[in-house]
Every structure is written in structure tokens, then in C-alpha cells.
Coordinates of C-alpha atoms in Angstrom, one line a residue:
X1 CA 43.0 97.4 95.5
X2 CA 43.0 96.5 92.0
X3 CA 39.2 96.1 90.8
X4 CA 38.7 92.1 89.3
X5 CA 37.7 92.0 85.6
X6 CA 35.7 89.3 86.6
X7 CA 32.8 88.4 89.1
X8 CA 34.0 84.6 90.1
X9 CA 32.4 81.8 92.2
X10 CA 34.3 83.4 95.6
X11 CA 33.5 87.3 94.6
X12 CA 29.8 86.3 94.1
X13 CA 30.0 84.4 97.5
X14 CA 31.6 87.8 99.4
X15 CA 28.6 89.9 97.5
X16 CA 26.1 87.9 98.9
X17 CA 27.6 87.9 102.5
X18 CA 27.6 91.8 102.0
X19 CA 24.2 91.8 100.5
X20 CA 23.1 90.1 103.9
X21 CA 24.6 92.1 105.8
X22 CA 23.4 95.4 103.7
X23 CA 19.4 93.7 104.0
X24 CA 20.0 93.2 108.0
X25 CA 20.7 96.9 108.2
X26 CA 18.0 97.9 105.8
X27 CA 15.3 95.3 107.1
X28 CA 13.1 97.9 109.3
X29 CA 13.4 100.3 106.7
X30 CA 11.9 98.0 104.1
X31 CA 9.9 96.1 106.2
X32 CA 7.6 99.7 107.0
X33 CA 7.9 100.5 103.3
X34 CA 5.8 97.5 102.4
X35 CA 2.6 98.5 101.1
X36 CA 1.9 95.8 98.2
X37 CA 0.9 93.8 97.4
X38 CA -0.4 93.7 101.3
X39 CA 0.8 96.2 103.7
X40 CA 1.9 93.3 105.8
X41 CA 5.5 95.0 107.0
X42 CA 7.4 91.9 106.3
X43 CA 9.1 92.2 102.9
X44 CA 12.7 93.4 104.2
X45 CA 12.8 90.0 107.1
X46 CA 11.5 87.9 104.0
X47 CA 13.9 89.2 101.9
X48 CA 17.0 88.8 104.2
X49 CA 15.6 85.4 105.2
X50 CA 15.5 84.4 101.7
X51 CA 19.1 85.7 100.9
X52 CA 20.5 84.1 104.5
X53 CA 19.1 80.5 103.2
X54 CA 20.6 81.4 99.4
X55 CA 24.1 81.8 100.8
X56 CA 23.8 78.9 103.4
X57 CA 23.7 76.5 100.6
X58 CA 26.6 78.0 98.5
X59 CA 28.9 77.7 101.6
X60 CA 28.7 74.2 101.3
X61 CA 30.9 74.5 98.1
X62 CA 34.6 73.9 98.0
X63 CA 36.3 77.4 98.1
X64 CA 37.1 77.0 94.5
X65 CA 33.6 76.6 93.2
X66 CA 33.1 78.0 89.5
X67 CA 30.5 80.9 89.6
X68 CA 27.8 78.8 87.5
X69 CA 28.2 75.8 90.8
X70 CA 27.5 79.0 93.3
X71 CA 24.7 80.5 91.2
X72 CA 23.2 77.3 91.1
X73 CA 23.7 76.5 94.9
X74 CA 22.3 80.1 95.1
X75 CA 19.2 79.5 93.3
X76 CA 18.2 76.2 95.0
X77 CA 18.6 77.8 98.3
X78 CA 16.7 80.3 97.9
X79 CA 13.9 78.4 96.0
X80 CA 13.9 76.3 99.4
X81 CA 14.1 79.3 102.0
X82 CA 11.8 81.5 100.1
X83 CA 9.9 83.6 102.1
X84 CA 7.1 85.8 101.2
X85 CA 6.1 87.6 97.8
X86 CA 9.3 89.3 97.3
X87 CA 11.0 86.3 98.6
X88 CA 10.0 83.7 96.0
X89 CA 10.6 86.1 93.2
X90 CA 14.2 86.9 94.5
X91 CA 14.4 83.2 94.4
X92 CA 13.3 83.1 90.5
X93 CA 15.9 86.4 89.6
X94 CA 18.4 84.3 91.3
X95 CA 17.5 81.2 89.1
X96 CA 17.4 83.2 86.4
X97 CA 21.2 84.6 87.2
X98 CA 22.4 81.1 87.4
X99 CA 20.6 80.0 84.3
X100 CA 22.3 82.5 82.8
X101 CA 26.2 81.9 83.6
X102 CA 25.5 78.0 83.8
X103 CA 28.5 77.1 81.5
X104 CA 31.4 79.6 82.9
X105 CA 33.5 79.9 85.5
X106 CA 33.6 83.7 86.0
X107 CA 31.0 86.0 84.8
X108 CA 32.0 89.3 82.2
X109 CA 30.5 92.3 81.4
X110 CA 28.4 90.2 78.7
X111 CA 27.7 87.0 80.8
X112 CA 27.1 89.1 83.9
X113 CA 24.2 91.4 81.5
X114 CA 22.7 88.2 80.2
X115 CA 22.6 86.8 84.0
X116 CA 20.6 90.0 84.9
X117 CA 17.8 89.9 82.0
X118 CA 17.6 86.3 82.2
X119 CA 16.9 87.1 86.2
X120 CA 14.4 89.6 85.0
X121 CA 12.8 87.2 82.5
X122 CA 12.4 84.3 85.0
X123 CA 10.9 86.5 87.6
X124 CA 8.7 88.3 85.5
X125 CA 6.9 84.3 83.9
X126 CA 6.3 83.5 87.6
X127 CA 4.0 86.4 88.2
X128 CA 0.7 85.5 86.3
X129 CA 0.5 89.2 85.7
X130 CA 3.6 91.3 86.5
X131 CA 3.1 94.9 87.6
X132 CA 4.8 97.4 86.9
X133 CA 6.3 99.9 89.9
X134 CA 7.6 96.8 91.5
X135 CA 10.7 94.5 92.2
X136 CA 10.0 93.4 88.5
X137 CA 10.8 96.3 87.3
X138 CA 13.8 97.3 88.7
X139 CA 15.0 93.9 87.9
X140 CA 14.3 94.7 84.2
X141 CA 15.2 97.9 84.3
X142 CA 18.5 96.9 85.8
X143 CA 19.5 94.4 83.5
X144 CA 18.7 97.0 80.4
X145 CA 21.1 99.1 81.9
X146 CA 24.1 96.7 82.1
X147 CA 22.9 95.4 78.5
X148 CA 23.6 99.4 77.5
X149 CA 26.9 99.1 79.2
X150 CA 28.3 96.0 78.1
X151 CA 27.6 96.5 74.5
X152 CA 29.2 99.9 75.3
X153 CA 32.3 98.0 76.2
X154 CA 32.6 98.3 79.7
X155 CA 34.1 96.8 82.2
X156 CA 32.5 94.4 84.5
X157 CA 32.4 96.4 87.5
X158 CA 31.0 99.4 85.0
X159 CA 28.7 96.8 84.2
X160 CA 27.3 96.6 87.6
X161 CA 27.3 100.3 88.2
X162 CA 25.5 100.9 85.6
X163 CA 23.0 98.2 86.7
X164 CA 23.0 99.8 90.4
X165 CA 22.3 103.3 89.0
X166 CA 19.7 102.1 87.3
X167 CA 18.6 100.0 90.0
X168 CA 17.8 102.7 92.6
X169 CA 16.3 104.9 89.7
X170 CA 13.5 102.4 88.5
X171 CA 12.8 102.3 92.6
X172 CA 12.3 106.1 92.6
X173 CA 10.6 105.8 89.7
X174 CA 7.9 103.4 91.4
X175 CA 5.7 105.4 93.3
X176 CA 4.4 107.1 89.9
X177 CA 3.9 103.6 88.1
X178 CA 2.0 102.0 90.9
X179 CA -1.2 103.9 93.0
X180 CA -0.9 102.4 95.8
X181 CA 2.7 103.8 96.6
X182 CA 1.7 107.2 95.5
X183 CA -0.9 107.1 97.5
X184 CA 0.7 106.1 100.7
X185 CA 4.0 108.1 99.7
X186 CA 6.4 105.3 99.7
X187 CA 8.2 103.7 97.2
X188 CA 8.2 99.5 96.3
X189 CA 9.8 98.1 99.0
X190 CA 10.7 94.8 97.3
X191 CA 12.1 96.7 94.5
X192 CA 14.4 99.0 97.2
X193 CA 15.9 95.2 99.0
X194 CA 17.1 94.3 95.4
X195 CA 18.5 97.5 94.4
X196 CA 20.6 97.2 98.1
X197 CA 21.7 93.9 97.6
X198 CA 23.0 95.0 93.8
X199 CA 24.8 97.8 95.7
X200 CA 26.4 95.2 98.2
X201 CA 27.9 93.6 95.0
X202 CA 29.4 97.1 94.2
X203 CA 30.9 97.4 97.2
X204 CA 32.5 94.0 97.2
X205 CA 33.4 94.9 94.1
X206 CA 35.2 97.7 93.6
X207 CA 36.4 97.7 97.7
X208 CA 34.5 99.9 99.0
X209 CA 33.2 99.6 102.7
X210 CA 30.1 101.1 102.4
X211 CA 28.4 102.1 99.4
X212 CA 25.7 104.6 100.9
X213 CA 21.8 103.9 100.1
X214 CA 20.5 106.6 98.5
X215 CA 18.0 109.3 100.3
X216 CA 15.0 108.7 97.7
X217 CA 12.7 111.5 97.8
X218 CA 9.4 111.5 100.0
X219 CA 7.5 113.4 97.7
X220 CA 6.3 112.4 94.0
X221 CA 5.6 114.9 90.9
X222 CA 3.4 117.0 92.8
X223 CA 5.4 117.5 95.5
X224 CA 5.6 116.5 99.5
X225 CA 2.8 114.0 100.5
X226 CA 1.0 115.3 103.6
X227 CA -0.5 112.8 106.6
X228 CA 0.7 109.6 107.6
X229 CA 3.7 107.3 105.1
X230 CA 3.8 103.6 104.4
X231 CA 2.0 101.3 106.8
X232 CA 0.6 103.7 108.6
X233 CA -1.7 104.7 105.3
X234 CA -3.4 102.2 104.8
X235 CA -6.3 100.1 106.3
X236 CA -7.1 96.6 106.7
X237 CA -10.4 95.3 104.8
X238 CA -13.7 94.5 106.5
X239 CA -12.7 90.8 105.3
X240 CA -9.2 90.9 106.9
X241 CA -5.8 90.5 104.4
X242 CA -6.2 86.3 104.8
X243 CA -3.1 84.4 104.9
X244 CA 0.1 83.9 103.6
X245 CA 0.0 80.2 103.2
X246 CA 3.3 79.0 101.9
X247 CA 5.0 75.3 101.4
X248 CA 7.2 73.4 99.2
X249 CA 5.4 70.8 97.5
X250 CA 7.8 67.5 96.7
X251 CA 7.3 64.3 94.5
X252 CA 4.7 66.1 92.4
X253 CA 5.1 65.3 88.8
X254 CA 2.8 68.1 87.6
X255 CA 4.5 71.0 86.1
X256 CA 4.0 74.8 87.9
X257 CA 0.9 76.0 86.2
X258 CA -0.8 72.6 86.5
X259 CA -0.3 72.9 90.1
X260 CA -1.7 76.7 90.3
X261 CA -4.8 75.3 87.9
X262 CA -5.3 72.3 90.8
X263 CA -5.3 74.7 93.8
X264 CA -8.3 76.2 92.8
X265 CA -9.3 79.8 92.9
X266 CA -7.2 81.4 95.3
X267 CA -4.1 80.8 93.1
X268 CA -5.8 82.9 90.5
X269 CA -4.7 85.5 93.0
X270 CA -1.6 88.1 91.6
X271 CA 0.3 87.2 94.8
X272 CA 0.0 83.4 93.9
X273 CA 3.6 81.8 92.8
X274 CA 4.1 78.0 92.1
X275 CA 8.0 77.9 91.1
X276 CA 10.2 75.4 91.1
X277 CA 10.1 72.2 88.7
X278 CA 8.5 69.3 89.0
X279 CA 9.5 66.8 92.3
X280 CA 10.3 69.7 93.9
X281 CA 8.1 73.4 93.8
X282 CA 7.5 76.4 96.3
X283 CA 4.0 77.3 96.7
X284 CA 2.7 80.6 97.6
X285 CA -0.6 82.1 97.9
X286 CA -2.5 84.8 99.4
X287 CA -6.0 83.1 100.6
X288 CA -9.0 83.1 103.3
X289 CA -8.9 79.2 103.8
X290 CA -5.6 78.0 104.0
X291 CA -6.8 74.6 104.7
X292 CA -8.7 74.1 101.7
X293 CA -5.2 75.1 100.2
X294 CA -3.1 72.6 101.6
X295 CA -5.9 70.0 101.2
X296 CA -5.7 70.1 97.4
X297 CA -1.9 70.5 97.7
X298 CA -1.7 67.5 99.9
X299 CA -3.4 65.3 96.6
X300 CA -0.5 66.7 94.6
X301 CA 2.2 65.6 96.6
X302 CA 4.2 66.3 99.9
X303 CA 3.6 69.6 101.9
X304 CA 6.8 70.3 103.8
X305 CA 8.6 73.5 104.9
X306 CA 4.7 74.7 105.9
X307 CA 4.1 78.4 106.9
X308 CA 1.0 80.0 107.6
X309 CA 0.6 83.7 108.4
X310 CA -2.3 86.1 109.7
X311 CA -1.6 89.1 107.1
X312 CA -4.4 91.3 108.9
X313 CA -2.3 90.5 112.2
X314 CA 0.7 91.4 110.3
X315 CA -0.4 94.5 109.2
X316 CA -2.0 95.4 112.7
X317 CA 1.4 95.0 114.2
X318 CA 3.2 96.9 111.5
X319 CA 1.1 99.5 111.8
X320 CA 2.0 99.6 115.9
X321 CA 5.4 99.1 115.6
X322 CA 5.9 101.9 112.9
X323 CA 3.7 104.3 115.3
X324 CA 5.5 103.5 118.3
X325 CA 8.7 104.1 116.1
X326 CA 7.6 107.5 115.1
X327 CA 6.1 108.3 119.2
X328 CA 9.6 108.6 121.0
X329 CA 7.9 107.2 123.9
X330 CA 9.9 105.3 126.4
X331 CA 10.3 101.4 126.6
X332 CA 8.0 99.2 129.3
X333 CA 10.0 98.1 132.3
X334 CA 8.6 94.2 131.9
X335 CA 7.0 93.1 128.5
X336 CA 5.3 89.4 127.3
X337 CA 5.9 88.9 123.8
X338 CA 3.5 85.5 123.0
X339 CA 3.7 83.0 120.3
X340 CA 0.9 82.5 118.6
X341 CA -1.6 81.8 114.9
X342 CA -4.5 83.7 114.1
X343 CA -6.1 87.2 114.6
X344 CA -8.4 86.2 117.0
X345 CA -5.3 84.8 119.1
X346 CA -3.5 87.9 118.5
X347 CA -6.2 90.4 119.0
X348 CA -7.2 88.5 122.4
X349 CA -3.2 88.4 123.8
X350 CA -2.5 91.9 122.9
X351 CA -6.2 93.0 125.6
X352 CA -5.0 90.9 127.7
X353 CA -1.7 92.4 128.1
X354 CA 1.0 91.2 125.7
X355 CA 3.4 93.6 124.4
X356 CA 3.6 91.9 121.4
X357 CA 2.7 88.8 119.2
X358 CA 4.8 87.1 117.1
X359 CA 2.9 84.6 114.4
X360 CA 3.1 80.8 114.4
X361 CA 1.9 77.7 115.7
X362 CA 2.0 74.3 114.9
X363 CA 4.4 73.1 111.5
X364 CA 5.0 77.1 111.7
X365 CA 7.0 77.8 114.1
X366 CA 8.8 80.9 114.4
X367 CA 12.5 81.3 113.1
X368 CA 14.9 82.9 115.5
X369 CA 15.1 85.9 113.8
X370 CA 11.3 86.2 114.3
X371 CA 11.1 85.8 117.6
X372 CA 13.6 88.4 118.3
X373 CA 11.6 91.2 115.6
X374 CA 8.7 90.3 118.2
X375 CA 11.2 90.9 121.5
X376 CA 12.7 94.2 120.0
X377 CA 8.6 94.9 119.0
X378 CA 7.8 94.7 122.7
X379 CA 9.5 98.2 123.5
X380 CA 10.6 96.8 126.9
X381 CA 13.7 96.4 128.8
X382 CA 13.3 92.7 130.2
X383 CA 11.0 90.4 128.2
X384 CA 9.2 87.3 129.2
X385 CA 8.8 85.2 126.4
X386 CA 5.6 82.4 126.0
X387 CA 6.6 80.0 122.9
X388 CA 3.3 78.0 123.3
X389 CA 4.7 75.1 121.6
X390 CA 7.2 72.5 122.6
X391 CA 9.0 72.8 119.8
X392 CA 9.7 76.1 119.8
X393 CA 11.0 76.3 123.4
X394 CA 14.8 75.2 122.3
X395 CA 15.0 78.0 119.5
X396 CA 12.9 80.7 122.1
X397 CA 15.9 79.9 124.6
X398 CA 17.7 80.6 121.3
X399 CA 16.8 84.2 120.9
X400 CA 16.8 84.8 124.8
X401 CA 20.5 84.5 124.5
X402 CA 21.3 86.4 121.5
X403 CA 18.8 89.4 122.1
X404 CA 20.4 92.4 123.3
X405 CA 17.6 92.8 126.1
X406 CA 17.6 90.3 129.1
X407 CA 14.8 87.7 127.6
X408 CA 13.6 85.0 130.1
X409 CA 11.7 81.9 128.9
X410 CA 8.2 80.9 130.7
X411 CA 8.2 77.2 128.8
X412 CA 4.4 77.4 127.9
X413 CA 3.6 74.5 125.7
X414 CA 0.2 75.5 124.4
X415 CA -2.1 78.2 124.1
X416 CA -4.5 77.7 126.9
X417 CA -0.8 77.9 128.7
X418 CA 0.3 80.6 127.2
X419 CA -3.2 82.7 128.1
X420 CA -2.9 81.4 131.8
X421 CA 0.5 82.8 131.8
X422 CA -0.2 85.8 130.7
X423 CA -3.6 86.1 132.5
X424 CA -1.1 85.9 135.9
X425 CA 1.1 88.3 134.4
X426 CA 2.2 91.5 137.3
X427 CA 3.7 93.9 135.1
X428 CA 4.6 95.7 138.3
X429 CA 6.3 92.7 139.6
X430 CA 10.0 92.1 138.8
X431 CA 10.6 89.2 136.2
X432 CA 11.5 86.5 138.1
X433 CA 8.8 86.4 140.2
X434 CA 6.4 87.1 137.8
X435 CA 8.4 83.9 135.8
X436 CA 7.8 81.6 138.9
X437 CA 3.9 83.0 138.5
X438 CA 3.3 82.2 135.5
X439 CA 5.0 79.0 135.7
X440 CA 2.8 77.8 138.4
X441 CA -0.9 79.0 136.2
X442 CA 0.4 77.4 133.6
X443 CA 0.0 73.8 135.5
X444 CA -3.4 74.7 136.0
X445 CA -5.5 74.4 132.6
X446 CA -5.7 71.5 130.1
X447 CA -5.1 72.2 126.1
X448 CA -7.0 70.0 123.8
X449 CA -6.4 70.8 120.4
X450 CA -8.3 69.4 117.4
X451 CA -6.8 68.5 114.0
X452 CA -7.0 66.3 111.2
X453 CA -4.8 63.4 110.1
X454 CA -2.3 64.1 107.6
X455 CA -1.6 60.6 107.2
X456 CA -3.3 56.8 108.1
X457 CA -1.5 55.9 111.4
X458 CA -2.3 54.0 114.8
X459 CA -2.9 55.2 118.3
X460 CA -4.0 53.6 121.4
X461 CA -7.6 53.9 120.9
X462 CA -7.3 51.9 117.2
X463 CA -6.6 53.1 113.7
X464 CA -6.5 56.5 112.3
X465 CA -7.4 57.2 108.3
X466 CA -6.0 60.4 106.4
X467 CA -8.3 63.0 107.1
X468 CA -10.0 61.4 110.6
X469 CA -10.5 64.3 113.0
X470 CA -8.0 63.8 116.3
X471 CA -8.0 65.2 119.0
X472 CA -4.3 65.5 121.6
X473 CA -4.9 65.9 125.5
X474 CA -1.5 67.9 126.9
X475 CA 0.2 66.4 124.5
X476 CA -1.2 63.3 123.8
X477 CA -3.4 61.7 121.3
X478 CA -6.7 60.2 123.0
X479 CA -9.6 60.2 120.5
X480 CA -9.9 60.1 116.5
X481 CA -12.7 59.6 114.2
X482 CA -14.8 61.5 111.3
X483 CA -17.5 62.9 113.1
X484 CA -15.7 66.4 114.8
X485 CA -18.1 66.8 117.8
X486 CA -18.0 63.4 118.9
X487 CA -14.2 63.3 118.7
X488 CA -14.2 66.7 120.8
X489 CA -16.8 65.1 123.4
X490 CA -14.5 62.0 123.6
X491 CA -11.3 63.8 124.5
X492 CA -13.2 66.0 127.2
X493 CA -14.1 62.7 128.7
X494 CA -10.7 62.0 129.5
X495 CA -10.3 65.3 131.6
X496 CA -11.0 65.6 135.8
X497 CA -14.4 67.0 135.0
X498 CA -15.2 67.2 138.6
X499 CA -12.2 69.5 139.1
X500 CA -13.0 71.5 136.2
X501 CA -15.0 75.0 136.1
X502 CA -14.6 76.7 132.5
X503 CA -14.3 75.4 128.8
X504 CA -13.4 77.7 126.5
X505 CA -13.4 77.0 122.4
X506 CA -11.1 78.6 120.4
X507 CA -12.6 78.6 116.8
X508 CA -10.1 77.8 114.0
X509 CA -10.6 79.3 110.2
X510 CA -12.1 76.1 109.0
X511 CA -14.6 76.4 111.3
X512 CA -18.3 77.7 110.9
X513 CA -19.7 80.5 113.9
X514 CA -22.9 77.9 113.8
X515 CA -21.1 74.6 114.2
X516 CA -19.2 76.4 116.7
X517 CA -22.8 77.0 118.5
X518 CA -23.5 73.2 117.8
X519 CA -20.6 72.2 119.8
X520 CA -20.9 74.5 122.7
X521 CA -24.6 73.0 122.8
X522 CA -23.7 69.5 122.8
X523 CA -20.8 70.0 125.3
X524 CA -23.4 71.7 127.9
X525 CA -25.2 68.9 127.8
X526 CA -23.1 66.1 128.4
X527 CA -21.3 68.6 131.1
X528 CA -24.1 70.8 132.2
X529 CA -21.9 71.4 135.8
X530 CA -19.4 73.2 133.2
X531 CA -19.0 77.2 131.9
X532 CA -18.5 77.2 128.3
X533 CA -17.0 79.7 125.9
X534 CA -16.7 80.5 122.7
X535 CA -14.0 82.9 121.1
X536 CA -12.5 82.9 117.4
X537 CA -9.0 81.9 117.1
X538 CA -8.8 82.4 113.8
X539 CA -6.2 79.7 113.4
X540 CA -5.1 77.5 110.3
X541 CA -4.6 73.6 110.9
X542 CA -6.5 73.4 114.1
X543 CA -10.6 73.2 113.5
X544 CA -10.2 73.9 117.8
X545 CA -8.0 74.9 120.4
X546 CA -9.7 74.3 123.7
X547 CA -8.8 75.6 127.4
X548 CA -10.3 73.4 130.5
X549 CA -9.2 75.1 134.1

């Protein structure tokens, strides 16, 4: 086929649909690259997440869109699906791209250069300080290269070689710029997604059908690193990685950095990104308290899209799913793969059993594609799936149908579910028994879980004001009010104490180990017939998740 002289609206559309296919390939590969700026394995399935929501919104364009009304389509949908560190600046390279061809209709060699440094230069403002050995750079890099080539007088598609060449050398280049990937013998992995999505366009491109990813080198100047690679490198920190805390913020009339300055310290962080404009920004940050976050957030405007991540469970399971990778060991017969926020969640499911835990909760649920990373995690030939939230059950029916392994739903609606479940759990029983099993323990413990209000509303019991503590009994709201304890008390009032044995309190990040204690005290003395227990969650949102069986 003849090779186009120009990249147009429908040629940028078919690269991206090959770059998303290219990134699905890839993902495991990047995802156990993924070092920094936290080894949290995630950047490939942010990446391709990111890209999947970019080229959902241009495929709501007439076929005949202009390039400038894709790359613009492009950008917005990315800035709204970001996902991640290496998915919010893919969003701003993407901006930058449309900013860049926002008056044509086809894109050059010329147009198509300035597109890729005006990329680079709108990535590289929304890093407060941009380091080098990373996705940045290969975006710079990349765009140098097809400046070199257009003022060479190249054709387009020489353009983008030359940008793709370049590309894949920066991300050899990056594991002697930055330590960290020295040190664990990898290169960036952000930096490695972009290069194979620029390669996708190639192949579009020129028509090829596969433009093959090159094998970079495992060894840097000083030859092959000995010991373990990636992931598998590196350690969590006494203190634990935090949380990804990330949201778009809308109606706010501040601009980016105003918004970083009112979050408070933990968006001096490098990893922190507020992009966007004003009315509408993504917000993403790298902190220990996410609800102190999204408290000052919620003064600046609207917190939607919310998603809050355990990076230390992250990088736990990353490091697990790399090893059992690398072990050759056979599947399980029968896995549970569990929904659920928090390492103290995660680290609690996986001794009692689990084969694997997939992150979320509460206004973050789980996409599809997550909950099917966490089934394939699992290692096992029939899954049993706990979403632990009743809004997650639809898309966890979802992913039982489109997994490749048989997947059957147990519709566990809360935690203190989901650990009866699984504490009923026969892995040497066949599925659907063990279904029917966990079905049935599941109707035996009450979930109260304790939040505040997000906004002044009414319930039974009277008025509610922003911020009142409330507390919802299997499902429904039964006491609110400011002081925590007495709220707690109130909703435990409303259970069949008599019937009752054990309470156990599930302590959320927002919550001290000593008001914990204060709690347990108070609640053994207006129930002194019942067993209580104390464990930390170590979820966001929810000050307590509480069992009663």
C-alpha cells in the first residue's frame, strides 16, 4: 500500500486503536518494569486504561473528523480516564499533541514535530520537577528527533520513524540517567508504553502488521545485573508506599497550581499532578492520609471519578505475581480472588486464604479489566469471586463472563461478608458447593460501616450536616451525628445483640490505634455479654468497618 503523506483525523484514530492493542499485549511486561516512582506494578494497566478512555471519546466523532477535532477528543479523554503517574502525563503529551495541530486538518512532517515537542513541553510543566530517565524524556527526546527530520525534509512517516528510533533509544538510555532503574536492572516503564504506542502509529502507518518491540538489553555499562530484576528488587518502607489518591475536581475556579498550593503538603510530592483547567482538573497525589486530601479538595470543588489505592498492597502483589511468574509452578484447582481497600484488608484475606486481592471499595470500585488482572493473578483454574460491594456485583458478573477461566460470583455485599465467605471457604471442595457455602456464611454477620457525610441530607433518624459521622446497618443508614463513638454505639443498638457473639473493628487510615482502644472500651461496656476485636483495615473513606456474627 501506498504510505499517506499525511497523518489525518481517521489515521490518528487507527493508530490509537493499534496503540491499544500494542499496550494490551505489552501490559504485564510494563506493569513488572515499574519501579518509579513507586514499584507499584501498575503503570502498563494505567497506561492502556488511560489510552482505552482517550480513544472512547474520539469514536464519538463523525468518521470525517479533522485531526485537530480527534486530538482534541483525545486529550479530553484521557484527561478524564487518567490513571496513575504515567497516566496523567500521557494525558498532558496528548494535550500537548492537540494543542499543537489545533488549526489543521491533517498533520505534516512539520505540524506532526511541533505536535510532539509541544507534547513534551506540556508534560514536562505538569511535573513540579521533571526527572530525567523517564517518560519525559523519551517524549522530549522523541520530538527532537522528528524536529531533526522534518527540517531535514522528510516525509511524514520518516518523521515518525525517526521519532520511534529515538523513542526506544532514550528508553535504553534510562536506566543510566535514573538510579533506581540501574539499580533494579530495568528500564522506565512509563517511558517503554510511550515508545510502543509511537510504534503502533508506525505500523498503521506505513502498513505493517506488527512492528516488533525491541529486545532492550538487561545489562547497563558495566555489564549483566546479577540477583533479582524489577519489582522483585526492591522493598517496601517501614512506613508503607501510602496511597494513590486520585479524582477529578469540577466547578473549581482556581487555576492548577493554586489547587496543588491548597492541598497541602503532600502535593509538594514529585508524583503530585493537578492538570486540567479550571471547572474541570485531574488530581493526583501520592499521600499517607487520603482523607485529609479529599477534605481540602472537597472545599475546592466537586470530587468525582474518586480512586483510592494501597501502593504497599500494590507492590506486595507485584512482587507475588512477578515471582510466581518466574516459579513455573502449577495453577490451584479452586482460587478466591476478594475485592477489597487497604493493606490491613489485603494482608488479612491473603492468611486467610485468598489467592488474590484486587484493590477497591466504596466510590472505587474496580474496573473490569481489574478484576480480571486479579482472576488471572489467582493462578487457578476455577475462581470464586467476592466483590464485597453491591455495586460491583453487575461488572464482577461482567468479568466472570469474559475471563478465559470458569469465574463464579459469591454476591458478597460487604466485607464482613466477604471474610465470612472466605472464612467457609473448602478449597478441596468443588466450586459450586463451596459457592452454596459461602453463600449461606455470608447471611450470618452484620456489616456496619462508618463514614462521614459528603453532603447535608436527611434520614429517618433527622438531619444530617456535611461532615456528621454516619453510620449504614446492611445497607442502611440508622445513626448520624459528630461525636464518632456515639454514632458507632447507636448503630450497634440496632443489631440482635442477644444473638450476637463477636464484634470485630476494622480500623480505617483516619483512625488513631488509641481511639480505636477508646471504642473497643466503650463498646464492652455497654455490651459486656460481647467479644470484641480490633484489626487495622487500613482503609480510606471509612473511619470503621465493623463485623457482628
Amino acid at each position: 500500500m501506498a504510505v499517506p503523506e499525511t497523518v489525518t483525523g481517521a489515521g490518528l484514530r487507527l493508530g490509537l486503536a493499534r496503540a491499544l492493542e500494542r499496550l494490551a499485549q505489552q501490559r504485564d511486561r510494563i506493569n513488572d518494569l515499574n519501579v518509579f516512582p513507586v514499584p507499584d506494578g501498575d503503570t502498563g494497566t494505567n497506561m492502556h486504561l488511560t489510552l482505552a478512555a482517550a480513544l472512547a471519546e474520539a469514536n464519538l466523532l463523525p468518521a470525517q473528523a479533522s485531526v485537530a477535532q480527534v486530538a482534541q477528543a483525545v486529550a479530553h479523554g484521557s484527561l478524564m480516564g487518567a490513571r496513575g503517574n504515567s497516566g496523567v502525563i500521557l494525558s498532558q503529551i496528548l494535550r500537548g499533541v492537540a494543542g499543537g495541530c489545533a488549526t489543521h486538518d491533517q498533520m505534516g512532517p512539520e505540524v506532526l514535530a511541533r505536535s510532539l515537542r509541544e507534547g513534551a513541553e506540556v508534560a514536562y510543566r505538569a511535573v513540579k520537577r521533571p526527572v530525567d530517565g523517564t517518560i519525559l524524556s523519551v517524549v522530549k527526546d522523541a520530538a527532537a528527533a522528528a524536529e531533526r527530520a522534518a527540517a531535514d525534509g522528510r516525509t511524514t512517516a520518516e518523521v515518525l520513524q525517526a521519532a520511534v528510533g529515538e523513542a526506544w533509544d532514550a528508553v535504553e538510555r534510562s536506566r543510566e540517567l535514573l538510579d533506581v532503574l540501574r539499580q533494579a536492572g530495568v528500564v522506565d516503564a512509563g517511558g517503554f508504553g510511550l515508545a510502543v504506542i509511537f510504534s503502533a502509529l508506525v505500523e498503521v502507518m506505513v502498513g505493517s502488521d506488527d512492528i516488533a518491540v525491541p529486545a532492550l538489553s538487561r545489562a547497563g555499562s558495566n555489564g549483566a545485573r546479577p540477583g533479582p530484576l524489577g519489582v522483585l528488587a526492591t522493598e517496601a518502607p517501614a512506613s508503607g508506599f501510602g496511597y494513590c489518591t486520585e479524582f477529578s475536581l469540577v466547578g473549581s475556579e482556581l487555576e492548577p497550581m493554586e489547587v496543588r498550593a491548597r492541598l497541602g503538603s503532600e502535593a509538594e510530592d514529585d508524583s503530585a499532578l493537578v492538570v486540567g483547567d479550571p471547572g474541570l482538573m485531574h488530581v493526583h497525589i501520592h499521600t499517607q492520609e487520603p482523607w485529609e486530601v479529599l477534605t481540602r479538595a472537597a472545599e475546592l470543588g466537586k470530587i468525582e471519578r474518586l480512586k483510592v489505592e494501597d501502593m504497599t498492597t500494590q507492590h506486595h502483589e507485584a512482587r507475588l505475581r512477578v515471582g510466581a511468574g518466574n516459579s513455573h509452578e502449577g495453577r490451584l484447582a479452586l482460587g478466591v480472588v476478594v475485592v477489597a481497600p487497604g493493606f490491613g484488608f489485603h494482608q488479612l484475606l491473603l492468611g486467610l486464604g485468598a489467592a488474590a486481592v484486587v484493590e477497591g471499595g466504596q466510590g472505587m470500585n474496580p474496573s473490569t479489566e481489574d478484576l480480571l488482572r486479579g482472576i488471572e493473578q489467582a493462578q487457578a483454574t476455577q475462581v470464586l469471586l467476592l466483590p464485597n460491594n453491591p455495586n460491583l456485583i453487575l461488572g464482577a458478573e461482567q468479568a466472570a463472563r469474559v475471563s478465559r477461566h470458569e469465574v463464579s460470583v459469591v454476591p458478597s455485599r460487604n466485607l464482613p461478608q466477604g471474610i465470612a465467605a472466605l472464612l467457609a471457604f473448602d478449597p478441596d471442595a468443588r466450586l459450586e458447593v463451596n459457592r452454596q457455602r459461602m453463600q449461606r456464611a455470608m447471611g450470618e454477620v452484620h456489616a456496619v460501616e462508618v463514614t462521614r457525610a459528603v453532603r447535608a441530607s436527611q434520614y429517618q433518624g433527622g438531619p444530617i450536616a456535611k461532615g456528621d459521622v454516619i453510620a449504614v446497618l446492611d445497607g442502611e443508614l440508622v445513626a448520624a451525628g459528630q461525636d464518632l463513638t456515639e454514632v458507632v454505639v447507636a448503630a450497634l443498638s440496632r443489631l440482635p445483640i442477644d444473638s450476637l457473639e463477636v464484634v470485630t473493628l476494622y480500623r480505617g487510615t483516619s483512625v488513631q490505634v488509641g481511639d480505636s482502644e477508646l471504642l473497643e472500651a466503650k463498646i464492652r461496656a455497654r455490651f459486656p455479654n460481647l467479644e470484641v476485636e480490633r484489626h487495622d483495615g487500613g482503609q480510606a473513606l471509612y473511619a470503621y468497618i465493623i463485623s457482628a456474627e
